[in-house]
Short mmCIF file of C-alpha atoms and ligand atoms in Angstrom, two decimals:
data_model
loop_
_atom_site.label_atom_id
_atom_site.label_comp_id
_atom_site.label_asym_id
_atom_site.label_seq_id
_atom_site.Cartn_x
_atom_site.Cartn_y
_atom_site.Cartn_z
CA MET A 1 101.59 103.88 140.06
CA SER A 2 98.29 105.81 140.67
CA GLU A 3 98.06 109.61 140.11
CA SER A 4 97.70 110.34 143.53
CA THR A 5 101.14 108.53 144.52
CA ALA A 6 102.88 109.44 141.36
CA GLN A 7 104.31 112.78 142.58
CA PHE A 8 108.49 112.57 142.16
CA ALA A 9 110.24 113.46 145.16
CA GLY A 10 112.34 116.12 143.66
CA LEU A 11 109.31 118.16 142.27
CA ALA A 12 108.14 120.06 145.36
CA ALA A 13 111.95 121.27 145.36
CA VAL A 14 111.54 122.26 141.71
CA ARG A 15 108.24 124.28 142.27
CA GLY A 16 110.24 126.75 144.70
CA TRP A 17 112.29 127.99 141.82
CA GLN A 18 110.63 127.10 138.76
CA GLU A 19 107.41 129.68 138.79
CA GLU A 20 109.97 132.56 139.63
CA LEU A 21 112.27 131.14 136.66
CA TYR A 22 109.64 130.75 134.37
CA ARG A 23 107.82 134.40 134.90
CA ASP A 24 111.52 135.84 134.72
CA LEU A 25 112.04 134.09 131.15
CA HIS A 26 108.78 135.67 130.03
CA ALA A 27 109.37 139.01 131.14
CA HIS A 28 112.56 138.72 129.32
CA PRO A 29 111.95 137.24 125.78
CA GLU A 30 114.79 136.83 123.13
CA LEU A 31 114.66 136.70 119.28
CA SER A 32 115.48 133.71 117.25
CA HIS A 33 119.55 133.58 117.26
CA GLN A 34 119.85 136.30 120.44
CA GLU A 35 119.07 133.83 123.15
CA ARG A 36 122.01 134.58 125.12
CA ALA A 37 120.52 135.42 128.53
CA THR A 38 117.80 132.85 128.31
CA ALA A 39 120.73 130.26 127.35
CA ALA A 40 122.87 131.75 130.30
CA LYS A 41 119.99 131.12 132.72
CA ALA A 42 119.25 127.50 131.78
CA ALA A 43 123.26 126.90 131.70
CA SER A 44 123.26 128.24 135.13
CA ARG A 45 120.26 126.04 136.44
CA LEU A 46 121.92 123.04 134.62
CA ASP A 47 125.04 123.47 136.87
CA GLN A 48 123.28 123.83 139.95
CA SER A 49 121.67 120.45 138.95
CA GLY A 50 125.09 118.73 138.83
CA PHE A 51 124.88 118.40 134.96
CA GLU A 52 127.88 118.64 132.71
CA VAL A 53 127.15 122.02 130.56
CA HIS A 54 128.23 122.71 127.16
CA ARG A 55 127.41 126.29 125.96
CA GLY A 56 127.38 128.08 122.99
CA VAL A 57 126.44 124.96 120.86
CA GLY A 58 125.21 126.24 117.17
CA GLY A 59 125.17 129.62 118.41
CA THR A 60 123.50 130.18 121.71
CA GLY A 61 122.38 126.25 122.13
CA VAL A 62 122.83 124.75 125.79
CA VAL A 63 123.67 120.82 126.46
CA GLY A 64 123.26 119.47 129.89
CA ILE A 65 124.48 115.79 130.36
CA LEU A 66 123.95 113.56 133.32
CA ARG A 67 125.98 110.18 133.22
CA ARG A 68 125.41 107.02 135.15
CA GLY A 69 127.32 104.42 133.62
CA ASP A 70 125.98 101.71 131.42
CA GLY A 71 122.46 102.07 129.86
CA PRO A 72 120.14 103.81 127.46
CA THR A 73 120.73 107.69 126.48
CA VAL A 74 117.56 109.85 126.24
CA LEU A 75 117.43 113.46 124.69
CA LEU A 76 114.98 115.89 126.04
CA ARG A 77 114.91 118.99 124.01
CA ALA A 78 113.38 122.53 124.47
CA ASP A 79 113.30 125.74 122.38
CA MET A 80 114.49 129.03 123.89
CA ASP A 81 113.25 131.80 121.15
CA ALA A 82 110.75 134.28 121.21
CA LEU A 83 108.80 136.19 118.68
CA PRO A 84 108.86 139.66 117.26
CA ILE A 85 105.36 140.52 118.57
CA LYS A 86 104.22 142.91 121.13
CA GLU A 87 102.61 141.35 124.02
CA ALA A 88 99.09 142.42 124.95
CA THR A 89 98.34 140.05 127.83
CA GLU A 90 98.53 142.50 130.83
CA LEU A 91 100.11 139.99 132.83
CA PRO A 92 102.13 141.21 135.90
CA TYR A 93 105.23 139.58 134.29
CA ALA A 94 104.14 140.77 130.34
CA SER A 95 107.03 141.64 128.29
CA GLN A 96 108.07 145.20 127.68
CA VAL A 97 111.18 143.91 125.65
CA THR A 98 112.12 145.61 122.43
CA ALA A 99 115.04 144.41 120.18
CA THR A 100 117.01 144.95 116.98
CA ASP A 101 115.73 142.25 114.36
CA ASP A 102 118.05 140.63 111.75
CA ALA A 103 116.84 143.55 109.17
CA GLY A 104 117.87 146.16 111.86
CA ALA A 105 114.50 147.25 112.80
CA GLU A 106 113.89 147.72 116.45
CA VAL A 107 110.54 145.26 117.28
CA SER A 108 108.78 144.23 120.56
CA VAL A 109 109.27 140.84 121.54
CA ALA A 110 107.44 138.35 123.33
CA HIS A 111 107.29 134.73 124.53
CA ALA A 112 103.84 134.19 122.40
CA CYS A 113 104.82 130.69 121.78
CA GLY A 114 105.14 129.42 125.15
CA HIS A 115 109.13 128.60 124.38
CA ASP A 116 109.87 130.16 127.94
CA LEU A 117 107.54 127.34 129.36
CA HIS A 118 109.48 124.38 127.72
CA VAL A 119 112.78 125.89 129.05
CA ALA A 120 111.38 126.23 132.47
CA CYS A 121 109.83 122.37 132.43
CA LEU A 122 112.79 120.94 130.91
CA LEU A 123 115.01 122.65 133.51
CA GLY A 124 112.73 121.34 135.99
CA ALA A 125 112.72 117.65 134.91
CA ALA A 126 116.57 117.81 134.75
CA ASP A 127 116.49 118.62 138.43
CA VAL A 128 113.78 115.99 139.37
CA LEU A 129 115.64 113.52 137.28
CA ALA A 130 119.16 114.19 138.85
CA ALA A 131 117.38 113.73 142.63
CA GLU A 132 115.83 110.35 141.38
CA GLU A 133 118.10 107.62 142.14
CA SER A 134 116.23 104.82 140.06
CA TRP A 135 117.61 105.15 136.68
CA GLN A 136 121.35 104.53 134.76
CA GLY A 137 122.20 105.56 131.76
CA THR A 138 122.70 109.13 129.79
CA LEU A 139 120.51 111.72 129.91
CA VAL A 140 121.03 114.84 127.35
CA THR A 141 118.90 117.82 127.77
CA VAL A 142 119.18 120.13 124.76
CA PHE A 143 118.18 123.81 124.90
CA GLN A 144 117.96 125.15 121.36
CA PRO A 145 118.07 128.51 119.90
CA ALA A 146 116.20 129.65 116.69
CA GLU A 147 113.20 127.32 116.33
CA GLU A 148 110.86 129.89 114.81
CA THR A 149 113.18 130.70 112.07
CA GLY A 150 113.44 126.57 111.51
CA ASP A 151 117.45 126.80 111.64
CA GLY A 152 118.49 126.08 115.18
CA ALA A 153 118.19 122.49 115.54
CA ARG A 154 120.33 122.18 112.33
CA SER A 155 122.77 124.59 113.46
CA MET A 156 123.20 122.56 116.95
CA ILE A 157 123.91 119.40 114.72
CA ASP A 158 126.25 121.46 112.40
CA ASP A 159 128.27 122.38 115.29
CA GLY A 160 128.76 118.76 116.69
CA LEU A 161 125.76 117.80 119.19
CA SER A 162 126.14 114.32 118.34
CA ARG A 163 129.73 114.20 119.52
CA LEU A 164 129.10 115.26 123.07
CA SER A 165 127.43 112.25 124.24
CA PRO A 166 126.28 108.30 123.15
CA LYS A 167 123.94 108.36 120.30
CA PRO A 168 120.37 108.71 121.88
CA ASP A 169 118.12 105.55 121.69
CA VAL A 170 115.04 107.96 121.75
CA ALA A 171 114.39 112.02 121.64
CA PHE A 172 111.53 113.78 122.89
CA ALA A 173 110.07 117.36 122.54
CA GLN A 174 106.81 118.95 123.91
CA HIS A 175 104.85 121.92 123.32
CA VAL A 176 102.12 123.93 124.96
CA LEU A 177 99.26 124.30 122.90
CA PRO A 178 95.82 125.86 123.39
CA PHE A 179 94.15 123.11 125.11
CA PRO A 180 93.19 122.54 128.87
CA ALA A 181 96.11 122.78 131.30
CA GLY A 182 96.91 119.59 133.30
CA GLN A 183 96.54 117.51 130.02
CA VAL A 184 99.06 115.71 128.04
CA ALA A 185 98.41 114.37 124.48
CA THR A 186 100.31 112.40 122.01
CA ARG A 187 100.19 111.28 118.49
CA PRO A 188 101.97 108.50 116.47
CA GLY A 189 103.01 109.11 112.88
CA PRO A 190 102.70 112.45 111.34
CA VAL A 191 101.74 115.13 113.82
CA LEU A 192 103.45 118.30 112.54
CA SER A 193 102.97 119.36 108.72
CA ALA A 194 106.36 119.80 106.70
CA ALA A 195 106.55 123.72 105.50
CA ASP A 196 108.25 125.24 102.47
CA SER A 197 108.13 128.76 101.45
CA MET A 198 109.24 129.40 97.90
CA ARG A 199 110.15 132.84 96.10
CA VAL A 200 108.97 132.72 92.33
CA THR A 201 110.53 135.44 90.37
CA LEU A 202 109.00 136.22 86.79
CA HIS A 203 110.77 137.83 83.96
CA GLY A 204 108.25 139.70 81.39
CA ARG A 205 109.12 142.65 79.23
CA GLY A 206 108.35 145.80 80.47
CA GLY A 207 106.85 148.79 78.52
CA HIS A 208 103.94 151.50 78.11
CA GLY A 209 100.50 150.49 79.30
CA SER A 210 99.11 151.62 76.34
CA MET A 211 101.01 149.54 74.26
CA PRO A 212 100.67 145.70 75.45
CA GLN A 213 101.78 144.48 72.12
CA ALA A 214 105.28 145.43 72.93
CA THR A 215 105.38 143.66 76.25
CA VAL A 216 105.11 140.51 77.99
CA ASP A 217 102.88 141.38 80.90
CA PRO A 218 104.10 139.75 84.28
CA VAL A 219 101.15 140.98 86.19
CA VAL A 220 98.59 138.67 83.85
CA LEU A 221 100.83 135.99 83.90
CA THR A 222 101.17 135.94 88.00
CA ALA A 223 97.12 136.09 88.03
CA LEU A 224 96.96 133.06 86.00
CA ILE A 225 99.80 131.13 87.67
CA VAL A 226 97.89 131.69 91.12
CA VAL A 227 94.79 130.61 89.50
CA ARG A 228 96.53 127.58 88.17
CA LEU A 229 98.16 126.80 91.40
CA GLN A 230 94.74 126.10 93.20
CA THR A 231 94.83 122.83 91.04
CA VAL A 232 98.00 121.33 92.82
CA VAL A 233 95.75 120.49 95.63
CA SER A 234 92.59 120.18 94.35
CA ARG A 235 93.69 117.78 91.40
CA GLU A 236 97.17 116.64 92.02
CA THR A 237 97.04 115.52 95.59
CA PRO A 238 94.76 112.33 96.81
CA PRO A 239 91.74 113.84 98.52
CA GLY A 240 92.41 111.88 101.81
CA GLU A 241 95.42 113.49 102.36
CA THR A 242 95.86 117.26 104.11
CA ALA A 243 98.02 119.64 102.05
CA VAL A 244 97.99 123.29 101.86
CA LEU A 245 99.33 126.01 99.43
CA THR A 246 98.93 129.75 99.82
CA VAL A 247 100.51 132.30 97.78
CA GLY A 248 100.81 134.97 100.45
CA SER A 249 102.78 137.71 98.45
CA ILE A 250 102.41 139.36 95.07
CA GLN A 251 104.66 142.35 94.01
CA ALA A 252 104.73 143.78 90.87
CA GLY A 253 104.79 147.06 89.25
CA THR A 254 104.73 150.84 90.38
CA LYS A 255 102.23 152.80 87.95
CA SER A 256 99.06 152.38 86.36
CA ASN A 257 100.51 152.81 83.18
CA VAL A 258 103.75 151.08 83.14
CA ILE A 259 103.85 147.45 82.36
CA PRO A 260 106.55 146.25 84.71
CA GLU A 261 109.34 143.97 83.85
CA ASP A 262 109.25 141.46 86.91
CA ALA A 263 106.99 139.80 89.36
CA VAL A 264 107.76 138.00 92.55
CA LEU A 265 105.39 135.50 94.40
CA GLN A 266 105.93 134.07 97.79
CA LEU A 267 104.07 130.94 98.50
CA ASN A 268 103.90 128.56 101.62
CA ILE A 269 103.05 124.80 101.12
CA ARG A 270 102.27 122.36 104.05
CA THR A 271 102.30 118.61 103.86
CA TYR A 272 102.40 115.75 106.02
CA SER A 273 104.42 113.21 103.92
CA GLU A 274 107.73 113.46 101.77
CA GLN A 275 106.24 112.19 98.80
CA THR A 276 103.32 114.59 98.73
CA ARG A 277 105.88 117.43 99.61
CA THR A 278 108.13 116.58 96.58
CA THR A 279 105.28 116.41 94.30
CA MET A 280 103.71 119.80 95.12
CA LEU A 281 107.22 121.34 94.61
CA ASP A 282 107.82 119.70 91.55
CA ALA A 283 103.93 120.34 90.36
CA VAL A 284 104.52 124.28 91.29
CA ARG A 285 107.81 124.40 89.19
CA ARG A 286 106.19 122.76 86.18
CA ILE A 287 103.09 125.12 86.27
CA VAL A 288 105.07 128.29 86.51
CA VAL A 289 107.64 127.13 84.14
CA ALA A 290 104.78 126.23 81.49
CA GLU A 291 102.70 129.52 82.01
CA CYS A 292 105.91 131.40 81.45
CA GLN A 293 106.80 129.58 78.27
CA ALA A 294 102.98 130.40 77.37
CA SER A 295 103.16 134.10 77.92
CA GLY A 296 106.65 133.99 75.79
CA CYS A 297 108.69 135.37 78.50
CA PRO A 298 112.18 136.29 77.67
CA ARG A 299 113.92 134.39 80.73
CA GLU A 300 113.28 131.35 82.66
CA PRO A 301 111.76 132.01 86.21
CA GLU A 302 113.73 131.53 89.45
CA PHE A 303 112.82 129.61 92.22
CA GLU A 304 114.22 130.03 95.93
CA LEU A 305 113.34 128.01 98.49
CA PHE A 306 113.44 129.14 102.39
CA ASP A 307 111.99 128.86 105.91
CA ARG A 308 111.90 125.22 105.41
CA PHE A 309 110.63 122.77 108.20
CA PRO A 310 110.73 119.30 108.39
CA LEU A 311 107.96 116.84 108.81
CA THR A 312 107.45 115.73 112.48
CA ASP A 313 106.53 112.19 112.00
CA ASN A 314 106.44 110.56 115.36
CA ASP A 315 107.71 106.86 115.69
CA ALA A 316 105.14 104.51 116.11
CA THR A 317 106.47 102.10 118.48
CA THR A 318 107.84 104.91 120.56
CA THR A 319 104.81 106.73 120.85
CA THR A 320 103.00 103.95 121.81
CA ARG A 321 104.89 103.33 124.63
CA LEU A 322 104.83 106.75 125.61
CA ALA A 323 101.43 107.08 125.59
CA ALA A 324 101.18 103.89 127.87
CA ALA A 325 103.43 105.49 130.39
CA PHE A 326 101.47 108.59 130.18
CA ALA A 327 98.17 106.88 130.54
CA LYS A 328 99.83 105.17 133.97
CA TYR A 329 101.01 108.42 135.24
CA PHE A 330 98.48 111.06 134.44
CA GLY A 331 95.62 108.79 134.33
CA GLU A 332 92.55 110.61 132.34
CA ARG A 333 94.79 113.69 131.42
CA ALA A 334 96.42 111.68 129.13
CA GLY A 335 94.77 111.62 125.65
CA ALA A 336 95.11 111.85 122.02
CA LEU A 337 96.67 114.90 119.99
CA PRO A 338 95.03 115.95 116.75
CA GLN A 339 97.42 116.46 113.60
CA GLN A 340 98.55 119.95 113.83
CA THR A 341 99.05 122.18 110.77
CA ALA A 342 102.18 124.30 112.53
CA SER A 343 105.75 123.04 111.80
CA GLU A 344 108.88 122.55 113.84
CA ASP A 345 112.38 121.75 113.49
CA PHE A 346 112.87 119.42 116.24
CA SER A 347 113.04 116.60 114.02
CA ASP A 348 116.20 117.41 112.61
CA ILE A 349 117.95 116.51 115.62
CA PRO A 350 116.58 112.87 115.79
CA SER A 351 116.45 112.12 112.20
CA THR A 352 120.17 113.55 111.49
CA LEU A 353 120.81 111.02 114.47
CA GLY A 354 118.91 108.21 113.25
CA THR A 355 117.12 108.47 116.61
CA PRO A 356 113.23 107.66 116.92
CA TYR A 357 111.31 110.52 118.37
CA SER A 358 108.15 111.45 119.78
CA TYR A 359 106.76 115.11 120.14
CA TRP A 360 103.77 115.94 122.31
CA GLY A 361 101.36 118.30 123.29
CA ILE A 362 100.63 119.66 127.04
CA GLY A 363 97.61 121.93 127.30
CA GLY A 364 98.15 125.55 128.54
CA VAL A 365 94.72 126.92 129.02
CA ASP A 366 92.63 127.54 132.06
CA PRO A 367 90.50 124.41 132.26
CA THR A 368 87.51 126.90 133.63
CA ALA A 369 87.89 129.23 130.59
CA TYR A 370 88.21 126.36 128.03
CA ARG A 371 84.84 124.76 129.26
CA ARG A 372 83.20 128.09 129.27
CA ALA A 373 84.48 128.86 125.80
CA VAL A 374 83.36 125.46 124.56
CA GLU A 375 80.14 125.73 126.05
CA ALA A 376 79.45 128.80 124.35
CA GLY A 377 80.77 127.87 121.08
CA ARG A 378 83.57 130.09 121.16
CA VAL A 379 86.90 128.45 121.28
CA ALA A 380 88.01 129.81 118.29
CA GLN A 381 87.24 133.76 119.49
CA ASP A 382 87.74 133.05 123.14
CA ILE A 383 90.96 131.10 123.48
CA ALA A 384 94.08 132.81 122.39
CA VAL A 385 96.49 130.55 120.43
CA ASN A 386 100.04 130.48 119.64
CA HIS A 387 101.60 133.41 118.51
CA SER A 388 98.46 135.76 119.32
CA PRO A 389 99.27 138.85 121.24
CA ASN A 390 97.17 137.38 124.03
CA PHE A 391 98.79 134.14 124.29
CA ALA A 392 99.43 133.35 127.96
CA PRO A 393 99.59 129.75 129.39
CA VAL A 394 98.30 129.67 133.27
CA VAL A 395 101.48 129.03 135.07
CA GLN A 396 99.97 125.97 136.72
CA PRO A 397 99.07 123.35 136.48
CA THR A 398 101.10 124.12 132.76
CA LEU A 399 104.71 124.05 134.62
CA ASP A 400 103.99 120.69 136.52
CA THR A 401 102.57 118.70 134.02
CA GLY A 402 105.51 119.71 131.35
CA THR A 403 107.78 119.05 133.85
CA GLN A 404 106.42 115.56 134.69
CA ALA A 405 105.50 114.78 131.10
CA MET A 406 109.60 115.12 130.46
CA THR A 407 110.23 113.05 133.78
CA VAL A 408 107.97 110.10 132.98
CA ALA A 409 109.29 109.94 129.35
CA ALA A 410 112.62 109.72 130.12
CA LEU A 411 112.16 107.45 133.23
CA GLU A 412 110.27 105.13 131.17
CA TRP A 413 113.44 104.59 128.98
CA LEU A 414 116.11 105.15 131.59
CA ARG A 415 114.69 102.83 134.01
CA SER A 416 114.45 99.81 131.32
ZN1 ZN B 501 105.93 129.46 117.34
ZN1 ZN B 502 106.68 127.11 119.54
#
């Protein structure tokens, strides 16, 4: 199949509603766990495409299933949530929305990560696949809440996602990223990092700033710990391996002449293998406990892990087959994806089900603007990345590409 003859019959009909749906989703973003209107739009569209629709799976999650007898089961996933960011794109369909976050604060909301695009693409692919008669098996489309908070995939699993369909033989997800629109990019093996945030509470002994001999100063202790933690990556992680440890927050004290009782550190760790992840988390605990002991703390420190994202480790066999299918369909527009330092919770679904998976990237940047930025050596300055208030994928060919990529991937397995 060459690129020119590769158009799916249903694609033209999809374009008729998909661009409008995308702009509507973009203008009406919803925070993690609050994706009620988005879920309703997805469910209603799946209904029109002839899918069996399950609503309210793991909160606002939606599952659409199309059963066509014996054959493989393919799971396609899109995330639905937006971010507490004030959009600065000046697009005619830019978000003006505000919402109440979990802490009760009124915040601006924007689709600054492109999940609106993922939803529109998967609904498009679902419709194209429903119109294609050349396959057999079961197609499962998953519209997931709360990716940004890292717990949406897990909540769908916990709410019985696996009981709705046969066990998937393969699972796919995609993300729009800051490279030229029209391109798709795959990578076998670890593609997105695992992420772990940790809150460490240190217990000193407070007292007057003029009498340090009567105290255990948690501020000095914190400073020593922060410096010592720099050796976790530089001295304990193999040089060829990518790992990041950042102390992003330190809180202690209220006044210049009061030595506080406690200090709280928050740190973030990114890794590309389970082994390195475990080694680093253990090293942090070991160093903190030992420094507390060295300072003579009256109580043991406390550790709390939060905002944890699993490693996204693309199955090599699946990804090689997928890359070949993309190369056949997209020609030179299919390429390789560099390893990303971002994190995702998609893999919680296939990992729990024991299903091989692949997660790929699609470009969302106007190709001309991207080429100009490259020529000027200004990609970092001029191309808005995900989570930027200026993040604005071009509608086409991004929607077409994401729709076709999902369709090509599903058919590669459903036609076998
Ligand atoms: Zn994001
Ligand atoms: Zn995202």
